[in-house]
Amino acid sequence: MKAFLLLFKAGLLLLYPLGYLVPRRKNLCVFGGGNDTFTDNPKHLFLYASNERKEVEAVWITKKKSIYQDLKNKGLRVEMYESPRGIWTCLRAKYHFYNISLYDVNFYASAGATLVNLWHGTPIKAIGHDVETGSFAKKNQVSWRDKILRPFQYVKPSFFLSSSKFATEKIFKSAFRLGDNQYLSWGYP
C-alpha cells in the first residue's frame, strides 16, 4: 500500500509543472477549507464572491461528497478535489484561497497561481517556525522525504491575510517568514 501511495503522489507531482504552462483565467477563483470542511474565512469569502461579485467565478473544491452535494443543491459552483473537472478548474484558476495549506484546494494544480492563505484565527499558541517542540517542530526541519510526501506544506503563499497589523508584526511575521508586502492586515471576512 505504501508503494502504491508513493507512486500515486509521484504521478500527482508530475501535474504540478503543468500549472506553469496552462493559461490562468483572471476571474476564476478556487476556495477550500481546512480539514476539508466548509467553514471559516474561505467559506465566507466564497459565499460573498458567489452571491455579490458576479464578475468572479467562485468554485469550492472539496474531497467530501456531502459538501459537494450540499453546495450543488444550493446552486453554488463546486468540484471534487481529484476529479478531472476539479483538477482542470484548479489548473485554470488565477487565485487559490485556502485556510491551512494548499491541500485545502489542490496543491498539485497550484503552480503559477496566486496563492492566498486566509488563515483561521489569531493564535494563542506557537505556530509555524515558532514551534520548538513536538511533531509540528519537526515540520521546520525539512528533509527531502518530507518535501516529496508533503510538498503542499512547504510552498509559501503569495499573500497571507491577517486580522490586524498587531497580529502581523507580533505573531505571523516570525511564524511564516514572508516578505513584508505579502501580509494583508485587513481583518477577516
PDB file of N, CA, C and O in Angstrom, residues 62-110:
ATOM      1  N   THR A  62     -13.640  20.394  -2.927  1.00  0.00           N
ATOM      2  CA  THR A  62     -13.837  19.536  -1.751  1.00  0.00           C
ATOM      3  C   THR A  62     -13.461  18.088  -2.045  1.00  0.00           C
ATOM      4  O   THR A  62     -13.468  17.659  -3.204  1.00  0.00           O
ATOM      5  N   LYS A  63     -13.168  17.363  -0.987  1.00  0.00           N
ATOM      6  CA  LYS A  63     -12.929  15.921  -1.073  1.00  0.00           C
ATOM      7  C   LYS A  63     -14.150  15.146  -0.562  1.00  0.00           C
ATOM      8  O   LYS A  63     -14.191  13.925  -0.673  1.00  0.00           O
ATOM      9  N   LYS A  64     -15.094  15.847   0.028  1.00  0.00           N
ATOM     10  CA  LYS A  64     -16.255  15.188   0.642  1.00  0.00           C
ATOM     11  C   LYS A  64     -17.500  15.307  -0.241  1.00  0.00           C
ATOM     12  O   LYS A  64     -17.918  16.404  -0.605  1.00  0.00           O
ATOM     13  N   LYS A  65     -18.100  14.163  -0.511  1.00  0.00           N
ATOM     14  CA  LYS A  65     -19.311  14.134  -1.338  1.00  0.00           C
ATOM     15  C   LYS A  65     -20.465  14.873  -0.673  1.00  0.00           C
ATOM     16  O   LYS A  65     -21.289  15.479  -1.348  1.00  0.00           O
ATOM     17  N   SER A  66     -20.526  14.839   0.665  1.00  0.00           N
ATOM     18  CA  SER A  66     -21.618  15.531   1.366  1.00  0.00           C
ATOM     19  C   SER A  66     -21.530  17.048   1.171  1.00  0.00           C
ATOM     20  O   SER A  66     -22.549  17.706   0.960  1.00  0.00           O
ATOM     21  N   ILE A  67     -20.339  17.602   1.218  1.00  0.00           N
ATOM     22  CA  ILE A  67     -20.169  19.041   0.972  1.00  0.00           C
ATOM     23  C   ILE A  67     -20.483  19.347  -0.487  1.00  0.00           C
ATOM     24  O   ILE A  67     -21.172  20.323  -0.793  1.00  0.00           O
ATOM     25  N   TYR A  68     -19.996  18.500  -1.384  1.00  0.00           N
ATOM     26  CA  TYR A  68     -20.274  18.670  -2.810  1.00  0.00           C
ATOM     27  C   TYR A  68     -21.778  18.739  -3.061  1.00  0.00           C
ATOM     28  O   TYR A  68     -22.271  19.674  -3.700  1.00  0.00           O
ATOM     29  N   GLN A  69     -22.504  17.764  -2.544  1.00  0.00           N
ATOM     30  CA  GLN A  69     -23.949  17.701  -2.785  1.00  0.00           C
ATOM     31  C   GLN A  69     -24.676  18.879  -2.157  1.00  0.00           C
ATOM     32  O   GLN A  69     -25.584  19.462  -2.768  1.00  0.00           O
ATOM     33  N   ASP A  70     -24.304  19.258  -0.949  1.00  0.00           N
ATOM     34  CA  ASP A  70     -24.944  20.376  -0.261  1.00  0.00           C
ATOM     35  C   ASP A  70     -24.775  21.674  -1.044  1.00  0.00           C
ATOM     36  O   ASP A  70     -25.743  22.418  -1.254  1.00  0.00           O
ATOM     37  N   LEU A  71     -23.561  21.960  -1.491  1.00  0.00           N
ATOM     38  CA  LEU A  71     -23.324  23.202  -2.246  1.00  0.00           C
ATOM     39  C   LEU A  71     -23.999  23.156  -3.609  1.00  0.00           C
ATOM     40  O   LEU A  71     -24.549  24.160  -4.067  1.00  0.00           O
ATOM     41  N   LYS A  72     -23.966  22.009  -4.253  1.00  0.00           N
ATOM     42  CA  LYS A  72     -24.634  21.846  -5.550  1.00  0.00           C
ATOM     43  C   LYS A  72     -26.136  22.097  -5.401  1.00  0.00           C
ATOM     44  O   LYS A  72     -26.742  22.788  -6.222  1.00  0.00           O
ATOM     45  N   ASN A  73     -26.745  21.558  -4.334  1.00  0.00           N
ATOM     46  CA  ASN A  73     -28.179  21.748  -4.079  1.00  0.00           C
ATOM     47  C   ASN A  73     -28.526  23.215  -3.831  1.00  0.00           C
ATOM     48  O   ASN A  73     -29.652  23.631  -4.080  1.00  0.00           O
ATOM     49  N   LYS A  74     -27.565  23.991  -3.331  1.00  0.00           N
ATOM     50  CA  LYS A  74     -27.781  25.417  -3.081  1.00  0.00           C
ATOM     51  C   LYS A  74     -27.483  26.270  -4.309  1.00  0.00           C
ATOM     52  O   LYS A  74     -27.539  27.493  -4.249  1.00  0.00           O
ATOM     53  N   GLY A  75     -27.142  25.621  -5.427  1.00  0.00           N
ATOM     54  CA  GLY A  75     -26.880  26.344  -6.665  1.00  0.00           C
ATOM     55  C   GLY A  75     -25.498  26.982  -6.722  1.00  0.00           C
ATOM     56  O   GLY A  75     -25.259  27.866  -7.547  1.00  0.00           O
ATOM     57  N   LEU A  76     -24.589  26.532  -5.877  1.00  0.00           N
ATOM     58  CA  LEU A  76     -23.234  27.076  -5.862  1.00  0.00           C
ATOM     59  C   LEU A  76     -22.311  26.188  -6.679  1.00  0.00           C
ATOM     60  O   LEU A  76     -22.531  24.978  -6.803  1.00  0.00           O
ATOM     61  N   ARG A  77     -21.271  26.782  -7.231  1.00  0.00           N
ATOM     62  CA  ARG A  77     -20.318  26.038  -8.052  1.00  0.00           C
ATOM     63  C   ARG A  77     -19.359  25.293  -7.133  1.00  0.00           C
ATOM     64  O   ARG A  77     -18.739  25.872  -6.246  1.00  0.00           O
ATOM     65  N   VAL A  78     -19.215  23.982  -7.360  1.00  0.00           N
ATOM     66  CA  VAL A  78     -18.374  23.128  -6.537  1.00  0.00           C
ATOM     67  C   VAL A  78     -17.817  22.008  -7.409  1.00  0.00           C
ATOM     68  O   VAL A  78     -18.477  21.556  -8.341  1.00  0.00           O
ATOM     69  N   GLU A  79     -16.591  21.600  -7.116  1.00  0.00           N
ATOM     70  CA  GLU A  79     -15.969  20.476  -7.821  1.00  0.00           C
ATOM     71  C   GLU A  79     -15.271  19.574  -6.817  1.00  0.00           C
ATOM     72  O   GLU A  79     -14.830  20.033  -5.762  1.00  0.00           O
ATOM     73  N   MET A  80     -15.168  18.299  -7.163  1.00  0.00           N
ATOM     74  CA  MET A  80     -14.448  17.347  -6.326  1.00  0.00           C
ATOM     75  C   MET A  80     -12.943  17.509  -6.562  1.00  0.00           C
ATOM     76  O   MET A  80     -12.485  17.699  -7.683  1.00  0.00           O
ATOM     77  N   TYR A  81     -12.201  17.400  -5.491  1.00  0.00           N
ATOM     78  CA  TYR A  81     -10.751  17.636  -5.435  1.00  0.00           C
ATOM     79  C   TYR A  81      -9.970  16.879  -6.504  1.00  0.00           C
ATOM     80  O   TYR A  81      -9.140  17.454  -7.206  1.00  0.00           O
ATOM     81  N   GLU A  82     -10.188  15.575  -6.618  1.00  0.00           N
ATOM     82  CA  GLU A  82      -9.394  14.764  -7.541  1.00  0.00           C
ATOM     83  C   GLU A  82     -10.132  14.392  -8.817  1.00  0.00           C
ATOM     84  O   GLU A  82      -9.647  13.570  -9.587  1.00  0.00           O
ATOM     85  N   SER A  83     -11.282  15.007  -9.073  1.00  0.00           N
ATOM     86  CA  SER A  83     -11.995  14.733 -10.325  1.00  0.00           C
ATOM     87  C   SER A  83     -11.295  15.476 -11.461  1.00  0.00           C
ATOM     88  O   SER A  83     -10.627  16.489 -11.237  1.00  0.00           O
ATOM     89  N   PRO A  84     -11.433  14.995 -12.691  1.00  0.00           N
ATOM     90  CA  PRO A  84     -10.839  15.722 -13.821  1.00  0.00           C
ATOM     91  C   PRO A  84     -11.308  17.187 -13.886  1.00  0.00           C
ATOM     92  O   PRO A  84     -10.503  18.089 -14.133  1.00  0.00           O
ATOM     93  N   ARG A  85     -12.598  17.435 -13.642  1.00  0.00           N
ATOM     94  CA  ARG A  85     -13.111  18.816 -13.674  1.00  0.00           C
ATOM     95  C   ARG A  85     -12.527  19.648 -12.528  1.00  0.00           C
ATOM     96  O   ARG A  85     -12.233  20.822 -12.696  1.00  0.00           O
ATOM     97  N   GLY A  86     -12.379  19.028 -11.350  1.00  0.00           N
ATOM     98  CA  GLY A  86     -11.795  19.731 -10.216  1.00  0.00           C
ATOM     99  C   GLY A  86     -10.343  20.105 -10.468  1.00  0.00           C
ATOM    100  O   GLY A  86      -9.915  21.230 -10.194  1.00  0.00           O
ATOM    101  N   ILE A  87      -9.588  19.164 -11.004  1.00  0.00           N
ATOM    102  CA  ILE A  87      -8.180  19.426 -11.307  1.00  0.00           C
ATOM    103  C   ILE A  87      -8.070  20.497 -12.393  1.00  0.00           C
ATOM    104  O   ILE A  87      -7.269  21.428 -12.279  1.00  0.00           O
ATOM    105  N   TRP A  88      -8.871  20.383 -13.439  1.00  0.00           N
ATOM    106  CA  TRP A  88      -8.829  21.359 -14.527  1.00  0.00           C
ATOM    107  C   TRP A  88      -9.216  22.760 -14.021  1.00  0.00           C
ATOM    108  O   TRP A  88      -8.584  23.755 -14.376  1.00  0.00           O
ATOM    109  N   THR A  89     -10.222  22.827 -13.169  1.00  0.00           N
ATOM    110  CA  THR A  89     -10.634  24.114 -12.600  1.00  0.00           C
ATOM    111  C   THR A  89      -9.489  24.729 -11.809  1.00  0.00           C
ATOM    112  O   THR A  89      -9.202  25.926 -11.935  1.00  0.00           O
ATOM    113  N   CYS A  90      -8.814  23.932 -11.008  1.00  0.00           N
ATOM    114  CA  CYS A  90      -7.676  24.446 -10.221  1.00  0.00           C
ATOM    115  C   CYS A  90      -6.518  24.864 -11.118  1.00  0.00           C
ATOM    116  O   CYS A  90      -5.852  25.869 -10.852  1.00  0.00           O
ATOM    117  N   LEU A  91      -6.285  24.116 -12.177  1.00  0.00           N
ATOM    118  CA  LEU A  91      -5.216  24.482 -13.117  1.00  0.00           C
ATOM    119  C   LEU A  91      -5.504  25.811 -13.809  1.00  0.00           C
ATOM    120  O   LEU A  91      -4.589  26.560 -14.136  1.00  0.00           O
ATOM    121  N   ARG A  92      -6.768  26.108 -14.049  1.00  0.00           N
ATOM    122  CA  ARG A  92      -7.161  27.326 -14.775  1.00  0.00           C
ATOM    123  C   ARG A  92      -7.366  28.535 -13.859  1.00  0.00           C
ATOM    124  O   ARG A  92      -7.354  29.676 -14.317  1.00  0.00           O
ATOM    125  N   ALA A  93      -7.561  28.313 -12.562  1.00  0.00           N
ATOM    126  CA  ALA A  93      -7.873  29.411 -11.633  1.00  0.00           C
ATOM    127  C   ALA A  93      -6.643  30.274 -11.361  1.00  0.00           C
ATOM    128  O   ALA A  93      -5.581  29.756 -11.014  1.00  0.00           O
ATOM    129  N   LYS A  94      -6.796  31.560 -11.497  1.00  0.00           N
ATOM    130  CA  LYS A  94      -5.720  32.508 -11.197  1.00  0.00           C
ATOM    131  C   LYS A  94      -5.469  32.610  -9.699  1.00  0.00           C
ATOM    132  O   LYS A  94      -4.342  32.797  -9.253  1.00  0.00           O
ATOM    133  N   TYR A  95      -6.542  32.479  -8.879  1.00  0.00           N
ATOM    134  CA  TYR A  95      -6.437  32.645  -7.428  1.00  0.00           C
ATOM    135  C   TYR A  95      -6.865  31.381  -6.696  1.00  0.00           C
ATOM    136  O   TYR A  95      -7.925  30.828  -6.984  1.00  0.00           O
ATOM    137  N   HIS A  96      -6.043  30.971  -5.746  1.00  0.00           N
ATOM    138  CA  HIS A  96      -6.351  29.837  -4.876  1.00  0.00           C
ATOM    139  C   HIS A  96      -6.427  30.368  -3.448  1.00  0.00           C
ATOM    140  O   HIS A  96      -5.419  30.799  -2.888  1.00  0.00           O
ATOM    141  N   PHE A  97      -7.637  30.348  -2.866  1.00  0.00           N
ATOM    142  CA  PHE A  97      -7.861  30.815  -1.494  1.00  0.00           C
ATOM    143  C   PHE A  97      -7.997  29.598  -0.588  1.00  0.00           C
ATOM    144  O   PHE A  97      -8.815  28.719  -0.851  1.00  0.00           O
ATOM    145  N   TYR A  98      -7.225  29.574   0.479  1.00  0.00           N
ATOM    146  CA  TYR A  98      -7.256  28.425   1.371  1.00  0.00           C
ATOM    147  C   TYR A  98      -7.100  28.862   2.816  1.00  0.00           C
ATOM    148  O   TYR A  98      -6.854  30.031   3.105  1.00  0.00           O
ATOM    149  N   ASN A  99      -7.216  27.882   3.722  1.00  0.00           N
ATOM    150  CA  ASN A  99      -7.322  28.159   5.143  1.00  0.00           C
ATOM    151  C   ASN A  99      -6.104  27.709   5.940  1.00  0.00           C
ATOM    152  O   ASN A  99      -5.675  28.395   6.849  1.00  0.00           O
ATOM    153  N   ILE A 100      -5.562  26.562   5.620  1.00  0.00           N
ATOM    154  CA  ILE A 100      -4.446  25.995   6.375  1.00  0.00           C
ATOM    155  C   ILE A 100      -3.260  25.724   5.459  1.00  0.00           C
ATOM    156  O   ILE A 100      -2.169  26.210   5.687  1.00  0.00           O
ATOM    157  N   SER A 101      -3.471  24.923   4.419  1.00  0.00           N
ATOM    158  CA  SER A 101      -2.401  24.627   3.469  1.00  0.00           C
ATOM    159  C   SER A 101      -3.011  24.480   2.073  1.00  0.00           C
ATOM    160  O   SER A 101      -4.223  24.440   1.912  1.00  0.00           O
ATOM    161  N   LEU A 102      -2.154  24.368   1.092  1.00  0.00           N
ATOM    162  CA  LEU A 102      -2.634  24.199  -0.279  1.00  0.00           C
ATOM    163  C   LEU A 102      -3.356  22.873  -0.481  1.00  0.00           C
ATOM    164  O   LEU A 102      -4.008  22.667  -1.493  1.00  0.00           O
ATOM    165  N   TYR A 103      -3.254  21.992   0.475  1.00  0.00           N
ATOM    166  CA  TYR A 103      -4.009  20.750   0.430  1.00  0.00           C
ATOM    167  C   TYR A 103      -5.507  21.040   0.538  1.00  0.00           C
ATOM    168  O   TYR A 103      -6.334  20.221   0.162  1.00  0.00           O
ATOM    169  N   ASP A 104      -5.874  22.228   1.022  1.00  0.00           N
ATOM    170  CA  ASP A 104      -7.287  22.618   1.118  1.00  0.00           C
ATOM    171  C   ASP A 104      -7.924  22.750  -0.268  1.00  0.00           C
ATOM    172  O   ASP A 104      -9.120  22.538  -0.420  1.00  0.00           O
ATOM    173  N   VAL A 105      -7.150  23.187  -1.247  1.00  0.00           N
ATOM    174  CA  VAL A 105      -7.658  23.300  -2.618  1.00  0.00           C
ATOM    175  C   VAL A 105      -7.063  22.147  -3.416  1.00  0.00           C
ATOM    176  O   VAL A 105      -7.565  21.040  -3.336  1.00  0.00           O
ATOM    177  N   ASN A 106      -6.021  22.370  -4.180  1.00  0.00           N
ATOM    178  CA  ASN A 106      -5.315  21.271  -4.833  1.00  0.00           C
ATOM    179  C   ASN A 106      -3.893  21.721  -5.112  1.00  0.00           C
ATOM    180  O   ASN A 106      -3.639  22.379  -6.117  1.00  0.00           O
ATOM    181  N   PHE A 107      -3.000  21.378  -4.221  1.00  0.00           N
ATOM    182  CA  PHE A 107      -1.595  21.764  -4.370  1.00  0.00           C
ATOM    183  C   PHE A 107      -1.069  21.393  -5.746  1.00  0.00           C
ATOM    184  O   PHE A 107      -0.356  22.173  -6.382  1.00  0.00           O
ATOM    185  N   TYR A 108      -1.388  20.203  -6.218  1.00  0.00           N
ATOM    186  CA  TYR A 108      -0.808  19.680  -7.448  1.00  0.00           C
ATOM    187  C   TYR A 108      -1.191  20.495  -8.679  1.00  0.00           C
ATOM    188  O   TYR A 108      -0.541  20.397  -9.706  1.00  0.00           O
ATOM    189  N   ALA A 109      -2.221  21.316  -8.577  1.00  0.00           N
ATOM    190  CA  ALA A 109      -2.653  22.166  -9.687  1.00  0.00           C
ATOM    191  C   ALA A 109      -2.464  23.647  -9.351  1.00  0.00           C
ATOM    192  O   ALA A 109      -3.119  24.504  -9.926  1.00  0.00           O
ATOM    193  N   SER A 110      -1.564  23.952  -8.421  1.00  0.00           N
ATOM    194  CA  SER A 110      -1.434  25.338  -7.938  1.00  0.00           C
ATOM    195  C   SER A 110      -0.249  26.112  -8.492  1.00  0.00           C
ATOM    196  O   SER A 110      -0.185  27.329  -8.320  1.00  0.00           O
TER     197      SER A 110
END
